[in-house]
mmCIF file with all atom_site columns, C-alpha atoms in Angstrom:
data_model
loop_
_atom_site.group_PDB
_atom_site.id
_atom_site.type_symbol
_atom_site.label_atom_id
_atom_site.label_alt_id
_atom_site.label_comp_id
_atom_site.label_asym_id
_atom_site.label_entity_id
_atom_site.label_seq_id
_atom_site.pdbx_PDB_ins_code
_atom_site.Cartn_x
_atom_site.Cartn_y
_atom_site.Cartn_z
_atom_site.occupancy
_atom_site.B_iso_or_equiv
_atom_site.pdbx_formal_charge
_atom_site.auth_seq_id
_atom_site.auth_comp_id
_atom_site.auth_asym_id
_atom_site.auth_atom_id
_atom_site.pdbx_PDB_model_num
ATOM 1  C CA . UNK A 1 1  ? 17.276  -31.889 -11.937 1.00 0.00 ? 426 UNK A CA 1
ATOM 2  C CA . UNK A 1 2  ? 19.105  -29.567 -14.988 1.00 0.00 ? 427 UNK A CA 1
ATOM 3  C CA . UNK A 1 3  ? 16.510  -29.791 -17.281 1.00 0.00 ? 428 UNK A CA 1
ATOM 4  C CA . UNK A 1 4  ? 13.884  -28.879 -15.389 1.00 0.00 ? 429 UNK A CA 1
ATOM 5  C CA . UNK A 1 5  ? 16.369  -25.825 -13.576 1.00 0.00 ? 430 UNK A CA 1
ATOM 6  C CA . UNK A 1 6  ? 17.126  -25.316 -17.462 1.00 0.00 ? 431 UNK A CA 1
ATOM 7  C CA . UNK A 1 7  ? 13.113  -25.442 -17.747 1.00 0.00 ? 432 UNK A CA 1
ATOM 8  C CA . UNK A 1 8  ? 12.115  -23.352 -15.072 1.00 0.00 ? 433 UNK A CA 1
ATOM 9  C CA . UNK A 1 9  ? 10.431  -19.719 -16.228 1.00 0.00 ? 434 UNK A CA 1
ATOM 10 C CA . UNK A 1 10 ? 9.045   -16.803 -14.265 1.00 0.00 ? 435 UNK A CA 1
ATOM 11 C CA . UNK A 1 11 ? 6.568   -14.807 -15.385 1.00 0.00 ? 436 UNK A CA 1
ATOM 12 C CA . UNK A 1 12 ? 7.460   -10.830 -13.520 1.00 0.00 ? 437 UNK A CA 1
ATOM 13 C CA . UNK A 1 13 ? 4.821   -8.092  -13.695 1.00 0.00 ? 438 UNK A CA 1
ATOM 14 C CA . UNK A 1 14 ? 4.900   -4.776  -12.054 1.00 0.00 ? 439 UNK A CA 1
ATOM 15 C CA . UNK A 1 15 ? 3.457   -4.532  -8.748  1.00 0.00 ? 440 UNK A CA 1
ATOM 16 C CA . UNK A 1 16 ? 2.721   -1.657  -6.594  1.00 0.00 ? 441 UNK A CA 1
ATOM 17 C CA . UNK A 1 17 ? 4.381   -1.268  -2.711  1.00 0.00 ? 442 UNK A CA 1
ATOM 18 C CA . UNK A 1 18 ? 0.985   -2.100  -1.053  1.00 0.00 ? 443 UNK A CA 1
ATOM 19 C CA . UNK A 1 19 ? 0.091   -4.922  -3.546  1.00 0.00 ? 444 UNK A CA 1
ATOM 20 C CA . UNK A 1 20 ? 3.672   -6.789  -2.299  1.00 0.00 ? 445 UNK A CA 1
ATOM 21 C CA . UNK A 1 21 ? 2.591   -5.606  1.522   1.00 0.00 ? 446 UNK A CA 1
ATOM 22 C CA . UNK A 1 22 ? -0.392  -7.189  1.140   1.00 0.00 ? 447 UNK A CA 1
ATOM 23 C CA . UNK A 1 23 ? 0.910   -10.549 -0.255  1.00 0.00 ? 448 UNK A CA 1
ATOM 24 C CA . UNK A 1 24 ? 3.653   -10.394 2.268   1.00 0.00 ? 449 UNK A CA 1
ATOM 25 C CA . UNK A 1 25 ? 1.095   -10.420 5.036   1.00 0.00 ? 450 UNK A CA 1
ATOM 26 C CA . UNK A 1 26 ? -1.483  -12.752 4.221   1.00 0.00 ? 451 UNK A CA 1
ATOM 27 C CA . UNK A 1 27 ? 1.439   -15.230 3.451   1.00 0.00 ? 452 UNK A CA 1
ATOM 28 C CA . UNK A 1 28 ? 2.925   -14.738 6.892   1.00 0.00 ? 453 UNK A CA 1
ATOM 29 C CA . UNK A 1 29 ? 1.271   -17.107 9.626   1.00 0.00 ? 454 UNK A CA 1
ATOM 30 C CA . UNK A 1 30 ? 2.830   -14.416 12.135  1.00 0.00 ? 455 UNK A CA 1
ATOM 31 C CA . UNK A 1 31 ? 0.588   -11.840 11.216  1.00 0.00 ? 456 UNK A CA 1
ATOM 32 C CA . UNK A 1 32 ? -2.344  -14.355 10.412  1.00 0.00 ? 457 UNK A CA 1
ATOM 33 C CA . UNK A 1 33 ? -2.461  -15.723 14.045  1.00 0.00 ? 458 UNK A CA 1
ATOM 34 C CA . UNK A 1 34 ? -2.164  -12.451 15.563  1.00 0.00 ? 459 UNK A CA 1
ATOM 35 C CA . UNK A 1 35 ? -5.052  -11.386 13.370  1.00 0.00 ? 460 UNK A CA 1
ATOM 36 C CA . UNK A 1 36 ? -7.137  -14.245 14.597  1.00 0.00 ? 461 UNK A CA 1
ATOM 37 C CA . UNK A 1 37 ? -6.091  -13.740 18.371  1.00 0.00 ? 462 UNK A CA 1
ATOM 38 C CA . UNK A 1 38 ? -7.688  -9.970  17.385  1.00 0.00 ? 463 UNK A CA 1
ATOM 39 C CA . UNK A 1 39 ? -10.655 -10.966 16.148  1.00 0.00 ? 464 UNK A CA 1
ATOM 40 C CA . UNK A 1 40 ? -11.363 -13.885 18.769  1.00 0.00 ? 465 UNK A CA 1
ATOM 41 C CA . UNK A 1 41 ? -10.692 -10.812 21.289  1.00 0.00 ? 466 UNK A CA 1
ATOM 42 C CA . UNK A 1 42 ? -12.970 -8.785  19.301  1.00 0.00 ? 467 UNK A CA 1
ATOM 43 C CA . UNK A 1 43 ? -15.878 -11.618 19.547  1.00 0.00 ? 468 UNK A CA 1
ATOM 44 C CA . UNK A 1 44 ? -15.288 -12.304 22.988  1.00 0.00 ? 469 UNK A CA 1
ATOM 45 C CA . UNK A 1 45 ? -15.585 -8.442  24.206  1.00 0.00 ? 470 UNK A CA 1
ATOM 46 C CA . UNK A 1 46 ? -16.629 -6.312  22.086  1.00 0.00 ? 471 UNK A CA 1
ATOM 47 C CA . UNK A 1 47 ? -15.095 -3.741  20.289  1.00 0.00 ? 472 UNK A CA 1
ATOM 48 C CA . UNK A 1 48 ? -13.929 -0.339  21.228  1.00 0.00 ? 473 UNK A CA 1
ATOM 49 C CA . UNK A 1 49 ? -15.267 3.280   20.701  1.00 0.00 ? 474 UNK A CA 1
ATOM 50 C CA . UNK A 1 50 ? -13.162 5.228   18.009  1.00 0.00 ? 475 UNK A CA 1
ATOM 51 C CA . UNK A 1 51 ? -12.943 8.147   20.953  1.00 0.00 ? 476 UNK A CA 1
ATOM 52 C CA . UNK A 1 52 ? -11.249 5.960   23.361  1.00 0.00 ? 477 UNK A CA 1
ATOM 53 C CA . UNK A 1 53 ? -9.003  3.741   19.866  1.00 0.00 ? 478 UNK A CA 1
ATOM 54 C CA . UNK A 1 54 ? -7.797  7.545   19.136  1.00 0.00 ? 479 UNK A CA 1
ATOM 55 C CA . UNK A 1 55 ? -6.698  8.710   22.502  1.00 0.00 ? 480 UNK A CA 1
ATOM 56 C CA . UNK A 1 56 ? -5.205  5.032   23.458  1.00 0.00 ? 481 UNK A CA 1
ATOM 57 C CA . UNK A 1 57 ? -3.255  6.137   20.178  1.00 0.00 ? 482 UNK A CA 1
ATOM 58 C CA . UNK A 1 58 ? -2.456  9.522   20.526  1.00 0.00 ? 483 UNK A CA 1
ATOM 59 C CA . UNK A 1 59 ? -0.994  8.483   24.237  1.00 0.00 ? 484 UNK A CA 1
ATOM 60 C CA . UNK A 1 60 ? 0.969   5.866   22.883  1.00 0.00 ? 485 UNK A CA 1
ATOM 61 C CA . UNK A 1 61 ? 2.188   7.533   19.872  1.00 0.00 ? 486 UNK A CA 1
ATOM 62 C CA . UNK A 1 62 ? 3.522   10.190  22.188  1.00 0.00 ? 487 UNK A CA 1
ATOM 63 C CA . UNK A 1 63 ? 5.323   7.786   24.707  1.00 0.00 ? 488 UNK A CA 1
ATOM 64 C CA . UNK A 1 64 ? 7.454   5.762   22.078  1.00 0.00 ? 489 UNK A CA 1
ATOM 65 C CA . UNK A 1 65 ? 8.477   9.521   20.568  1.00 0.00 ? 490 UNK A CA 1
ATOM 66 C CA . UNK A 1 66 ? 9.924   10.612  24.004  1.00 0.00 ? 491 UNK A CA 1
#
């Protein structure tokens, strides 16, 4: 109603770039289910050696800037 628009405050701080990231993501259920689909991955196989995460990068990084 008008007197509770009329009411209504906010209460605005400064906040950094990766603070707002950070609430932007764990508010998103996007990024929460793929997070959980990761980590269900993770416990069903295992995770990966950094060796093979940073060449699976590197490959990949240099495909999509063809």
């Amino acid at each position: 109603d008008r007197q509770s628009a009329r009411d209504a405050q906010a209460v605005l701080h400064a906040v950094s770039e990766g603070d707002l990231e950070d609430y932007l993501l764990v508010h998103s259920p996007k990024f929460l289910k793929s997070l959980g689909a990761s980590y269900r991955e993770y416990r069903r196989k295992g995770g990966i050696a950094l060796e093979k995460l940073v060449a699976e990068t590197e490959r990949e990084l240099a495909r999509v800037s063809r």
